[in-house]
Coordinates of C-alpha atoms in Angstrom, one line a residue:
M249 CA -57.0 -20.1 -19.1
F250 CA -59.4 -21.4 -16.6
P251 CA -58.3 -18.7 -13.6
L252 CA -58.9 -15.8 -16.4
T253 CA -62.5 -16.3 -15.6
E254 CA -62.5 -16.6 -11.9
F255 CA -60.0 -13.9 -10.7
G256 CA -63.3 -11.2 -10.7
G257 CA -65.1 -13.6 -8.9
Y258 CA -62.9 -13.7 -5.8
A259 CA -62.0 -10.0 -6.0
D260 CA -65.9 -9.2 -5.6
L261 CA -66.3 -9.3 -1.9
Q262 CA -69.5 -7.9 -1.8
A263 CA -71.1 -10.9 -3.7
S264 CA -68.7 -13.2 -1.9
P265 CA -67.5 -11.9 1.3
E266 CA -65.8 -15.3 2.2
Y267 CA -62.8 -14.6 0.2
G268 CA -61.7 -11.6 1.9
F269 CA -59.2 -13.2 4.0
A270 CA -57.0 -13.4 0.7
N271 CA -56.2 -11.8 -2.5
P272 CA -57.8 -13.5 -5.5
L273 CA -54.5 -14.9 -6.8
A274 CA -53.9 -16.5 -3.5
I275 CA -57.6 -17.6 -3.5
E276 CA -57.2 -19.5 -7.1
F277 CA -53.8 -21.0 -5.9
G278 CA -55.8 -22.5 -3.0
F279 CA -58.4 -24.0 -5.1
W280 CA -55.8 -25.2 -7.6
G281 CA -52.8 -26.2 -5.6
F282 CA -50.6 -27.4 -3.2
L283 CA -53.1 -29.1 -0.5
I284 CA -54.8 -30.9 -3.5
W285 CA -51.2 -32.1 -4.5
A286 CA -50.6 -33.5 -1.0
F287 CA -53.5 -35.3 -1.3
Y288 CA -52.7 -36.5 -4.3
F289 CA -49.4 -37.5 -2.7
L290 CA -51.4 -39.5 0.4
T291 CA -53.5 -41.7 -2.4
C292 CA -49.9 -42.6 -4.4
F293 CA -48.2 -43.6 -1.0
Y294 CA -51.7 -45.5 -0.1
F295 CA -51.6 -47.5 -3.5
C296 CA -47.6 -48.0 -3.3
V297 CA -47.5 -49.1 0.4
I298 CA -50.8 -50.0 2.1
E299 CA -53.2 -51.4 -0.3
P300 CA -50.8 -54.0 -1.2
K301 CA -51.2 -55.3 2.3
V302 CA -55.1 -54.4 2.7
G303 CA -56.3 -55.0 -1.0
F304 CA -59.3 -52.9 -0.3
F305 CA -59.5 -52.3 -4.0
E306 CA -59.7 -55.6 -5.3
L307 CA -63.0 -56.3 -3.4
P308 CA -65.3 -57.1 -6.7
L309 CA -67.8 -54.0 -5.2
V310 CA -65.1 -51.6 -4.9
K311 CA -63.6 -52.4 -8.2
V312 CA -66.8 -51.5 -10.1
I313 CA -67.0 -48.3 -8.0
N314 CA -63.9 -47.7 -8.6
N315 CA -63.9 -47.7 -12.5
I316 CA -67.2 -45.8 -12.1
V317 CA -65.1 -43.1 -10.7
I318 CA -62.8 -43.1 -13.1
I319 CA -64.9 -43.5 -16.2
G320 CA -67.1 -40.4 -14.9
T321 CA -64.3 -38.2 -14.0
C322 CA -62.9 -38.9 -17.6
A323 CA -66.0 -38.1 -19.1
F324 CA -66.3 -34.7 -17.1
T325 CA -62.5 -33.6 -18.3
A326 CA -64.0 -33.7 -21.8
Y327 CA -67.3 -32.3 -20.5
L328 CA -65.1 -29.5 -18.7
L329 CA -63.5 -28.5 -22.3
L330 CA -66.8 -28.5 -24.2
A331 CA -68.0 -26.0 -22.0
N332 CA -65.4 -23.5 -21.5
L333 CA -64.4 -23.4 -25.5
P334 CA -66.8 -20.4 -26.0
W335 CA -65.1 -18.7 -23.5
Y336 CA -61.6 -19.7 -24.9
L337 CA -62.3 -19.5 -28.3
P338 CA -65.2 -16.4 -28.9
E339 CA -63.8 -15.8 -32.3
V340 CA -65.7 -19.0 -33.0
G341 CA -68.8 -18.2 -31.9
D342 CA -70.6 -15.7 -30.1
G343 CA -68.7 -16.4 -26.9
E344 CA -71.7 -18.3 -24.9
T345 CA -73.0 -20.6 -27.0
I346 CA -71.8 -24.5 -27.9
V347 CA -71.4 -24.5 -31.9
A348 CA -70.6 -27.6 -33.9
S349 CA -67.3 -26.7 -34.2
F350 CA -66.6 -27.2 -30.3
Y351 CA -68.3 -30.6 -30.4
L352 CA -65.6 -31.5 -33.0
I353 CA -62.9 -30.4 -31.3
V354 CA -63.7 -32.1 -28.3
F355 CA -64.6 -35.1 -30.5
I356 CA -61.0 -35.0 -32.0
A357 CA -59.5 -34.6 -28.3
I358 CA -61.3 -37.9 -27.2
A359 CA -60.0 -39.6 -30.2
I360 CA -56.5 -38.4 -29.9
A361 CA -56.6 -39.6 -26.3
V362 CA -58.1 -42.8 -26.8
Y363 CA -55.6 -43.3 -29.6
S364 CA -52.8 -42.3 -27.2
S365 CA -53.9 -44.9 -24.4
T366 CA -53.1 -47.7 -26.6
S367 CA -49.3 -47.6 -25.8
L368 CA -47.9 -46.2 -22.6
R369 CA -45.1 -44.9 -24.8
Y370 CA -47.7 -42.7 -26.4
V371 CA -48.5 -41.5 -22.9
R372 CA -45.3 -41.1 -21.9
F373 CA -44.5 -39.1 -25.2
L374 CA -48.0 -36.8 -24.6
S375 CA -47.1 -36.2 -20.9
V376 CA -43.4 -35.0 -21.2
S377 CA -44.4 -32.7 -24.3
T378 CA -47.2 -31.2 -22.6
T379 CA -45.0 -30.1 -19.9
I380 CA -42.4 -28.7 -22.3
L381 CA -44.9 -26.6 -23.9
F382 CA -46.6 -25.5 -20.9
L383 CA -43.1 -24.3 -19.6
G384 CA -42.6 -22.5 -23.0
L385 CA -45.6 -20.7 -22.8
I386 CA -45.3 -19.7 -19.2
A387 CA -42.0 -18.4 -20.2
V388 CA -43.4 -16.4 -23.6
M389 CA -46.3 -14.6 -21.7
C390 CA -44.2 -13.8 -18.6
L391 CA -41.6 -12.1 -21.0
G392 CA -44.5 -10.2 -23.0
A393 CA -46.0 -9.2 -19.6
M394 CA -42.7 -7.9 -18.1
T395 CA -41.7 -5.8 -21.8
S396 CA -45.3 -4.5 -22.2
A397 CA -45.4 -0.6 -21.3
E398 CA -47.1 -1.4 -18.0
G399 CA -44.6 -4.3 -17.2
S400 CA -41.7 -4.9 -15.4
A401 CA -39.6 -7.6 -13.5
G402 CA -40.3 -6.1 -10.1
E403 CA -43.9 -5.6 -10.8
M404 CA -44.0 -9.6 -12.0
V405 CA -41.8 -10.5 -8.6
K406 CA -44.5 -8.9 -6.4
T407 CA -47.5 -10.3 -8.1
V408 CA -45.8 -13.7 -7.6
A409 CA -45.3 -12.6 -3.9
L410 CA -49.2 -12.4 -3.7
L411 CA -49.0 -16.4 -2.9
G412 CA -47.4 -15.9 0.4
S413 CA -51.3 -15.0 1.7
Y414 CA -52.2 -18.7 0.4
F415 CA -49.5 -19.8 2.8
G416 CA -50.7 -17.9 5.5
N417 CA -54.2 -18.9 5.6
I418 CA -54.1 -22.4 3.9
H419 CA -56.1 -23.7 6.9
Q420 CA -58.8 -21.9 5.3
F421 CA -58.9 -24.2 2.2
V422 CA -59.6 -27.2 4.1
L423 CA -63.3 -27.0 4.5
P424 CA -65.5 -25.7 1.9
L425 CA -65.5 -21.7 1.7
N426 CA -69.0 -22.3 -0.3
D427 CA -70.7 -24.1 -2.6
Y428 CA -68.5 -23.3 -5.4
H429 CA -65.4 -24.6 -3.2
E430 CA -67.2 -27.5 -2.4
F431 CA -67.4 -28.3 -6.1
Y432 CA -63.7 -27.7 -6.4
L433 CA -63.3 -30.3 -3.4
L434 CA -65.6 -32.9 -4.9
W435 CA -63.8 -32.5 -8.6
W436 CA -60.3 -33.2 -6.7
F437 CA -61.7 -35.9 -4.9
S438 CA -62.7 -37.5 -7.9
W439 CA -59.4 -37.4 -9.3
S440 CA -57.3 -38.6 -6.7
I441 CA -58.0 -42.2 -6.4
M442 CA -57.0 -42.1 -10.2
I443 CA -53.9 -40.3 -9.6
G444 CA -53.0 -42.5 -6.6
Q445 CA -53.3 -45.6 -8.8
F446 CA -51.6 -44.2 -12.1
T447 CA -48.6 -42.5 -10.7
S448 CA -48.0 -45.4 -8.1
R449 CA -46.9 -48.0 -10.9
F450 CA -44.1 -45.6 -12.0
V451 CA -42.5 -44.3 -8.8
G452 CA -40.0 -47.2 -8.0
G453 CA -37.1 -46.4 -6.4
L454 CA -38.1 -43.0 -4.9
T455 CA -38.3 -42.4 -0.9
T456 CA -41.4 -41.3 0.9
W457 CA -39.5 -37.7 0.8
Q458 CA -38.8 -38.1 -2.6
L459 CA -42.3 -38.9 -3.8
L460 CA -43.4 -36.1 -1.7
A461 CA -41.3 -33.5 -3.4
A462 CA -42.3 -35.0 -6.9
M463 CA -46.3 -34.9 -6.1
L464 CA -46.5 -31.7 -3.8
V465 CA -43.3 -29.3 -4.3
I466 CA -42.5 -29.7 -8.3
P467 CA -46.3 -29.4 -9.6
S468 CA -47.1 -26.7 -7.3
I469 CA -44.2 -24.3 -8.8
P470 CA -45.2 -23.9 -12.3
V471 CA -48.8 -23.6 -11.4
G472 CA -48.2 -21.1 -9.0
I473 CA -46.0 -19.0 -11.5
W474 CA -48.4 -19.7 -14.1
F475 CA -51.3 -18.5 -12.1
S476 CA -49.1 -15.3 -11.3
V477 CA -48.8 -14.7 -14.8
L478 CA -52.4 -14.7 -15.6
Y479 CA -53.1 -12.8 -12.7
Y480 CA -50.6 -10.1 -13.8
Y481 CA -52.2 -10.0 -17.1
H482 CA -55.9 -9.6 -15.4
S483 CA -55.0 -7.1 -13.0
N484 CA -53.1 -5.2 -15.4
G485 CA -55.5 -5.1 -18.2
L486 CA -53.1 -6.7 -20.4
E487 CA -54.6 -8.1 -23.7
T488 CA -54.4 -12.0 -23.9
T489 CA -56.3 -12.1 -27.5
G490 CA -54.3 -13.2 -30.8
F491 CA -51.4 -15.2 -30.5
Y492 CA -51.8 -15.6 -26.7
N493 CA -55.2 -16.9 -26.8
L494 CA -54.7 -19.7 -29.5
A495 CA -51.7 -20.8 -27.6
M496 CA -53.4 -21.2 -24.2
V497 CA -55.9 -22.7 -25.8
F498 CA -53.7 -25.2 -28.0
V499 CA -51.6 -26.2 -24.6
G500 CA -55.1 -26.6 -22.7
I501 CA -56.3 -29.0 -25.2
T502 CA -53.1 -31.1 -24.9
F503 CA -53.4 -31.1 -21.0
V504 CA -57.0 -32.5 -21.2
I505 CA -55.8 -35.0 -24.1
N506 CA -52.9 -36.3 -21.6
S507 CA -55.6 -36.1 -18.7
L508 CA -57.9 -38.3 -21.0
D509 CA -55.5 -40.8 -22.0
S510 CA -54.0 -41.7 -18.5
L511 CA -57.8 -42.5 -17.3
I512 CA -58.6 -44.0 -20.5
R513 CA -55.5 -46.5 -20.1
L514 CA -56.7 -46.9 -16.0
Y515 CA -59.9 -48.0 -16.4
T516 CA -59.6 -50.1 -19.4
D517 CA -56.6 -51.9 -17.4
N518 CA -58.5 -52.5 -14.6
L519 CA -61.5 -53.8 -16.7
N520 CA -59.5 -55.8 -19.0
L521 CA -60.9 -53.8 -21.9
T522 CA -57.2 -53.9 -23.5
V523 CA -55.8 -53.8 -27.1
A524 CA -54.6 -57.4 -26.7
R525 CA -58.0 -58.6 -25.9
F526 CA -60.2 -56.8 -28.5
G527 CA -57.8 -55.4 -31.0
K528 CA -56.7 -52.1 -31.6
W529 CA -59.9 -50.8 -34.0
T530 CA -62.2 -52.4 -31.6
Y531 CA -60.4 -51.0 -28.0
I532 CA -60.2 -47.3 -30.1
L533 CA -63.9 -47.0 -31.5
G534 CA -65.4 -48.5 -28.2
N535 CA -63.9 -46.1 -26.2
I536 CA -64.7 -43.0 -28.5
A537 CA -68.0 -43.7 -28.3
A538 CA -68.4 -44.3 -24.5
M539 CA -66.5 -41.1 -23.8
S540 CA -68.5 -39.2 -26.2
V541 CA -72.0 -40.3 -24.8
L542 CA -70.8 -39.8 -21.3
T543 CA -69.4 -36.1 -22.0
L544 CA -72.9 -35.7 -23.8
L545 CA -74.6 -36.6 -20.4
F546 CA -72.7 -34.4 -18.7
K547 CA -73.6 -31.8 -21.0
L548 CA -77.4 -32.4 -20.3
D549 CA -77.1 -32.2 -16.6
F550 CA -77.6 -36.3 -16.3
L551 CA -74.4 -36.7 -14.9
E552 CA -72.8 -34.4 -11.7
I553 CA -69.2 -34.6 -10.7
Q554 CA -70.2 -33.9 -7.3
W555 CA -71.8 -37.4 -7.2
V556 CA -68.6 -38.9 -8.7
G557 CA -66.7 -37.2 -5.8
A558 CA -69.2 -38.1 -3.3
L559 CA -68.8 -41.7 -4.2
V560 CA -65.2 -41.3 -3.5
V561 CA -65.5 -39.8 -0.3
G562 CA -67.7 -43.1 0.4
L563 CA -64.9 -45.2 -0.7
F564 CA -62.3 -43.3 1.9
F565 CA -64.4 -43.7 4.9
A566 CA -65.1 -47.4 3.7
C567 CA -61.5 -48.1 3.0
F568 CA -60.6 -46.6 6.4
G569 CA -63.2 -49.1 8.3
Y570 CA -62.3 -52.3 6.3
I571 CA -58.6 -51.6 7.5
V572 CA -59.3 -51.2 10.7
L573 CA -61.8 -54.1 11.4
T574 CA -60.2 -56.5 9.1
K575 CA -56.1 -55.3 8.1
L576 CA -55.5 -53.3 11.3
K577 CA -52.4 -55.4 12.4
P578 CA -50.7 -55.8 9.0
V579 CA -50.9 -52.3 8.2
M580 CA -49.5 -51.5 11.9
Q581 CA -46.6 -53.9 11.2
I582 CA -45.4 -52.1 7.6
K583 CA -41.9 -50.6 8.2
A584 CA -41.1 -49.6 4.8
S585 CA -42.3 -49.9 1.3
G586 CA -40.2 -53.2 0.1
E587 CA -37.4 -53.4 -1.7
K588 CA -36.6 -50.5 -3.9
E589 CA -37.2 -50.8 -7.5
S590 CA -36.4 -48.4 -10.4
V591 CA -38.7 -47.4 -13.3
D592 CA -38.1 -50.2 -16.3
Y593 CA -38.9 -48.5 -19.1
G594 CA -37.9 -51.9 -20.7
K595 CA -41.1 -53.3 -19.1
I596 CA -43.2 -50.6 -20.2
E597 CA -42.5 -51.4 -23.9
M598 CA -43.1 -54.9 -23.2
A599 CA -46.6 -53.9 -21.9
N600 CA -47.5 -52.4 -25.1

């Protein structure tokens, strides 16, 4: 639902002339897709192929900073849900104020995510389920748009075609367009290390090109179609209240839960704060408490996601310097990722 809050701002060229090189749909896609996923591919490739030869993220100080980044990103994800619930669910409050019900929703989302993180089977199930729900939501809302009085399949295709403006201006998104775009870039930077580490555990047997397609092309297609559907509703003044609104909120919250459980699983594994070590209920209560407190710190403006993103940028430069100064020869000798392995879900079951 987030793009529905932003299309109008990207169309207001009097207030923001820097968006004038493309249409609002292409701008929105540029803020969320393709180049960002390409960067995630690079981080996943690094952790699959280069990090085993370098060991940069095994350095004690780097390990601490890395986990601060993961935990901070996790809490910010929960905070972002909290901050936007007044707009997502105006029926619950006045559309502007965060009320007690919204805190309860976020708390429940955190609790479910923590419980899901106790087993990779749950993480996998939630990931697949969320994807199916998302594709179903796209189909239902696309059909609803095309069968409306103002809609048609031809007009929907024309809307999707507006994404072409992004690819013709892709270079515009490499550096920040303004402060808001800078916020997005730092937000994505904060995600990049986590995504690289987490996905690198489950890509055994894929070639580099298959991994590129899996992390760049495949996610960008549904994102592009979804944004096109939302832009169609926005530009044609179609209502999203009622069933559509509730469906979007439900799918959006499941995406947040799925993001949180992956992050929680990653930092608890890294810090050895596992179920096996502390027991299930100590693990669950401890992580719920930690995530709830950190979410409130973002709410109080005590923390900023830009700080987390800046830490990641610093790690990138430090990693590059470490490789050049100490590990250049073994990195230059890398010819392939090593012996191919397939994803063994039996091992995943054993890990739980």
